[in-house]
mmCIF file of C-alpha atoms in Angstrom:
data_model
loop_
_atom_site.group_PDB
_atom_site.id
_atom_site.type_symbol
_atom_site.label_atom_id
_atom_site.label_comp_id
_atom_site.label_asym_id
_atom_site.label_seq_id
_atom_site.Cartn_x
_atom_site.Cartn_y
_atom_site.Cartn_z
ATOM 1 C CA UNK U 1 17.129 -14.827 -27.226
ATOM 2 C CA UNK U 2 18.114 -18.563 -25.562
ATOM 3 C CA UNK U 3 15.187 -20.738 -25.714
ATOM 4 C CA UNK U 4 15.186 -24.406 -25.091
ATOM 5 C CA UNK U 5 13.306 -25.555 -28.216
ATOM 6 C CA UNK U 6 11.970 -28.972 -27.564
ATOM 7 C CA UNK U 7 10.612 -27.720 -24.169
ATOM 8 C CA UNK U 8 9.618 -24.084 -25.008
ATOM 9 C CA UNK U 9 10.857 -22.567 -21.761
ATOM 10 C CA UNK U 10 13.227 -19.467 -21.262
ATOM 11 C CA UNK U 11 16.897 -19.953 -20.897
ATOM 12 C CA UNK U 12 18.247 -17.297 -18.243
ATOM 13 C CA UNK U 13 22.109 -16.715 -19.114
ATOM 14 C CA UNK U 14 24.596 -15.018 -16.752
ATOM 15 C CA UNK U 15 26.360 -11.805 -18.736
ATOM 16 C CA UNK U 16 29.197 -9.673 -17.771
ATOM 17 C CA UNK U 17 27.836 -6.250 -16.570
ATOM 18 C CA UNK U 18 29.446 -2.606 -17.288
ATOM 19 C CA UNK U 19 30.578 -2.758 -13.821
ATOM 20 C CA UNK U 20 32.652 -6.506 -14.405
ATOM 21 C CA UNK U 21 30.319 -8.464 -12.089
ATOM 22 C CA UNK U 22 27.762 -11.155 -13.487
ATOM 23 C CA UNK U 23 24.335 -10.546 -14.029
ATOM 24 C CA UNK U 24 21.235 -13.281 -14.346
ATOM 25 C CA UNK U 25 19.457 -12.264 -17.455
ATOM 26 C CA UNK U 26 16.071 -12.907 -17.823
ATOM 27 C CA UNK U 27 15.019 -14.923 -20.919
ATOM 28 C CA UNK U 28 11.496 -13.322 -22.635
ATOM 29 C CA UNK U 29 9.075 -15.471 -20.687
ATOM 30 C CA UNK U 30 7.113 -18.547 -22.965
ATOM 31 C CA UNK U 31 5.273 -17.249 -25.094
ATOM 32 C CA UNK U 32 6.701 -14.215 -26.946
ATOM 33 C CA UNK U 33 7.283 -15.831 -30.357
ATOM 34 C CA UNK U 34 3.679 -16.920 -30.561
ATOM 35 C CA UNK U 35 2.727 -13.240 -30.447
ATOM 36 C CA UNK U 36 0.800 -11.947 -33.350
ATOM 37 C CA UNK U 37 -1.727 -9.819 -32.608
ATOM 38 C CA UNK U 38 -2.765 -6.813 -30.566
ATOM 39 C CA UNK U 39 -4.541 -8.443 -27.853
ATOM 40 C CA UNK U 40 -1.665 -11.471 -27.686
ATOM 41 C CA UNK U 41 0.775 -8.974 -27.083
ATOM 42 C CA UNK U 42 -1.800 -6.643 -24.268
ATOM 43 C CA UNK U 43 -1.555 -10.051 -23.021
ATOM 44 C CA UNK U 44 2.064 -11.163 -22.776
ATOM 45 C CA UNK U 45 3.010 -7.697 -21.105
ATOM 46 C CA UNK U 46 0.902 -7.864 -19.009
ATOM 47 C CA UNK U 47 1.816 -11.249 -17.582
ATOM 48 C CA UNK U 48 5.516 -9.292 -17.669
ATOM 49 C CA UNK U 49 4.534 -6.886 -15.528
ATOM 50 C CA UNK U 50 3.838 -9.621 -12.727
ATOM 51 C CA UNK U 51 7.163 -10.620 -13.129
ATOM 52 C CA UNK U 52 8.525 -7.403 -11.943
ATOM 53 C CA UNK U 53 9.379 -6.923 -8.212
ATOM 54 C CA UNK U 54 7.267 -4.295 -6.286
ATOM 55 C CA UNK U 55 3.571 -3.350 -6.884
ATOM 56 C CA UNK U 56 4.575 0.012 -7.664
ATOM 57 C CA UNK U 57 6.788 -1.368 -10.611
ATOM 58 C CA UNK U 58 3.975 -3.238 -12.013
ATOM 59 C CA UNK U 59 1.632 -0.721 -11.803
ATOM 60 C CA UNK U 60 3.619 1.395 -13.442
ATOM 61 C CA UNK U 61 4.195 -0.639 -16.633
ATOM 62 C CA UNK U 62 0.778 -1.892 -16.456
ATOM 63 C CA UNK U 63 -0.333 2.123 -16.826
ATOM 64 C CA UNK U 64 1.972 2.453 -19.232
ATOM 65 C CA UNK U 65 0.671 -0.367 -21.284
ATOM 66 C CA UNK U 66 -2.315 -0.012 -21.217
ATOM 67 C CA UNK U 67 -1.592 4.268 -22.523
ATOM 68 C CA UNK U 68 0.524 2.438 -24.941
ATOM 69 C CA UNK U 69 -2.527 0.615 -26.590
ATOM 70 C CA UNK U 70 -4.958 3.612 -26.144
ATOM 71 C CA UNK U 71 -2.412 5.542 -28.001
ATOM 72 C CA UNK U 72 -1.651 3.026 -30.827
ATOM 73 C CA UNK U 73 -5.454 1.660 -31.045
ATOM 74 C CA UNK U 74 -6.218 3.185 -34.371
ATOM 75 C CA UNK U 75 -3.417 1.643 -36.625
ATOM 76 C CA UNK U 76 -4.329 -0.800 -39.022
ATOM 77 C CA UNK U 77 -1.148 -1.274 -41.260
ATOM 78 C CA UNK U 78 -0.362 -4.798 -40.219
ATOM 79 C CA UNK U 79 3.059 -4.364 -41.556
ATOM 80 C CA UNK U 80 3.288 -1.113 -38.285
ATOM 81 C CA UNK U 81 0.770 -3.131 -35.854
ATOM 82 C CA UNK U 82 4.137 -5.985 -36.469
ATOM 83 C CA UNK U 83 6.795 -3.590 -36.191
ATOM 84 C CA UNK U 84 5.261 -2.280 -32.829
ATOM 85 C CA UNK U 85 4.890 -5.840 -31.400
ATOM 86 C CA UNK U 86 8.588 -6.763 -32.366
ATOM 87 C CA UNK U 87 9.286 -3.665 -30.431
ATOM 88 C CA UNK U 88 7.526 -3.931 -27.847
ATOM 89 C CA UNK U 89 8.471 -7.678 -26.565
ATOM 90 C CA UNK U 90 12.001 -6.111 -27.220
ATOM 91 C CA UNK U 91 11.695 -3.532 -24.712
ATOM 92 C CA UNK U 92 9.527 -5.832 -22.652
ATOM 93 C CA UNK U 93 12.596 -8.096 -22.176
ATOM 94 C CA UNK U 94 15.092 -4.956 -21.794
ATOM 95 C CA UNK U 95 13.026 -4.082 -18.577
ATOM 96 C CA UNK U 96 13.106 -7.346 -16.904
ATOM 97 C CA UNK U 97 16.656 -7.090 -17.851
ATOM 98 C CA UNK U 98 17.388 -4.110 -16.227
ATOM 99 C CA UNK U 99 15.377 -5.144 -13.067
ATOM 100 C CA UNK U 100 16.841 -8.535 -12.713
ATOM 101 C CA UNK U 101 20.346 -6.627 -13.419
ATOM 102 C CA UNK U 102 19.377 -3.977 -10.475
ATOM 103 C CA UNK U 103 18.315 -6.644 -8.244
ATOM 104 C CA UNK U 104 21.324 -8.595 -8.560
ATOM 105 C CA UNK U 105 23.642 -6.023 -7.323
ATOM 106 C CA UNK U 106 21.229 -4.929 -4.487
ATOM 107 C CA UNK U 107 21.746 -8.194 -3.113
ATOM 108 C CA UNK U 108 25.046 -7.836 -3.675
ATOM 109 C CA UNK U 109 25.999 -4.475 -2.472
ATOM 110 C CA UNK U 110 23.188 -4.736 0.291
#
């Protein structure tokens, strides 16, 4: 994760894709190291979900967010409730990845 730490915003870097062409990845938008508890991290994916590029996409993730929380609402081992968080911002930032990745070579191929 690139951050610019004076300034707290995201770094996007350009990386080298299976395929050999260069990809924009996304940096984890401001924000995801402050991210300690349940309803900080309900939060922060949902604001990633309105960085994602249809309506259908976001409501997808937002569904599957919010299931995500019912499922998990009834842990209370801090030392889980922190590995799910860790996880979650991790896959969080794989997703934008893989969209910004997929919309890169759709403007390319397209």
């Amino acid at each position: 994760m690139l951050w610019l730490k004076s300034r707290q915003e995201p770094m996007d870097r350009l990386v080298k894709s299976p395929g050999g062409t260069e990809v924009l990845q996304m940096a984890p938008l401001p924000g995801a190291e402050l991210v300690q508890r349940p309803l900080q991290l309900y939060r922060y994916l949902l604001r990633c979900c309105r960085q994602l590029p249809t309506k259908g996409i976001q409501e997808h993730y937002k569904h599957a967010v919010r299931q995500s929380f019912r499922v998990h609402s009834d842990e209370d081992n801090p030392e889980r409730i922190q590995q799910i968080i860790k996880r979650a911002i991790e896959d969080a930032d794989w997703i934008l990845n893989k969209v910004s990745g997929w919309l890169a070579s759709t403007c390319v191929g397209g």
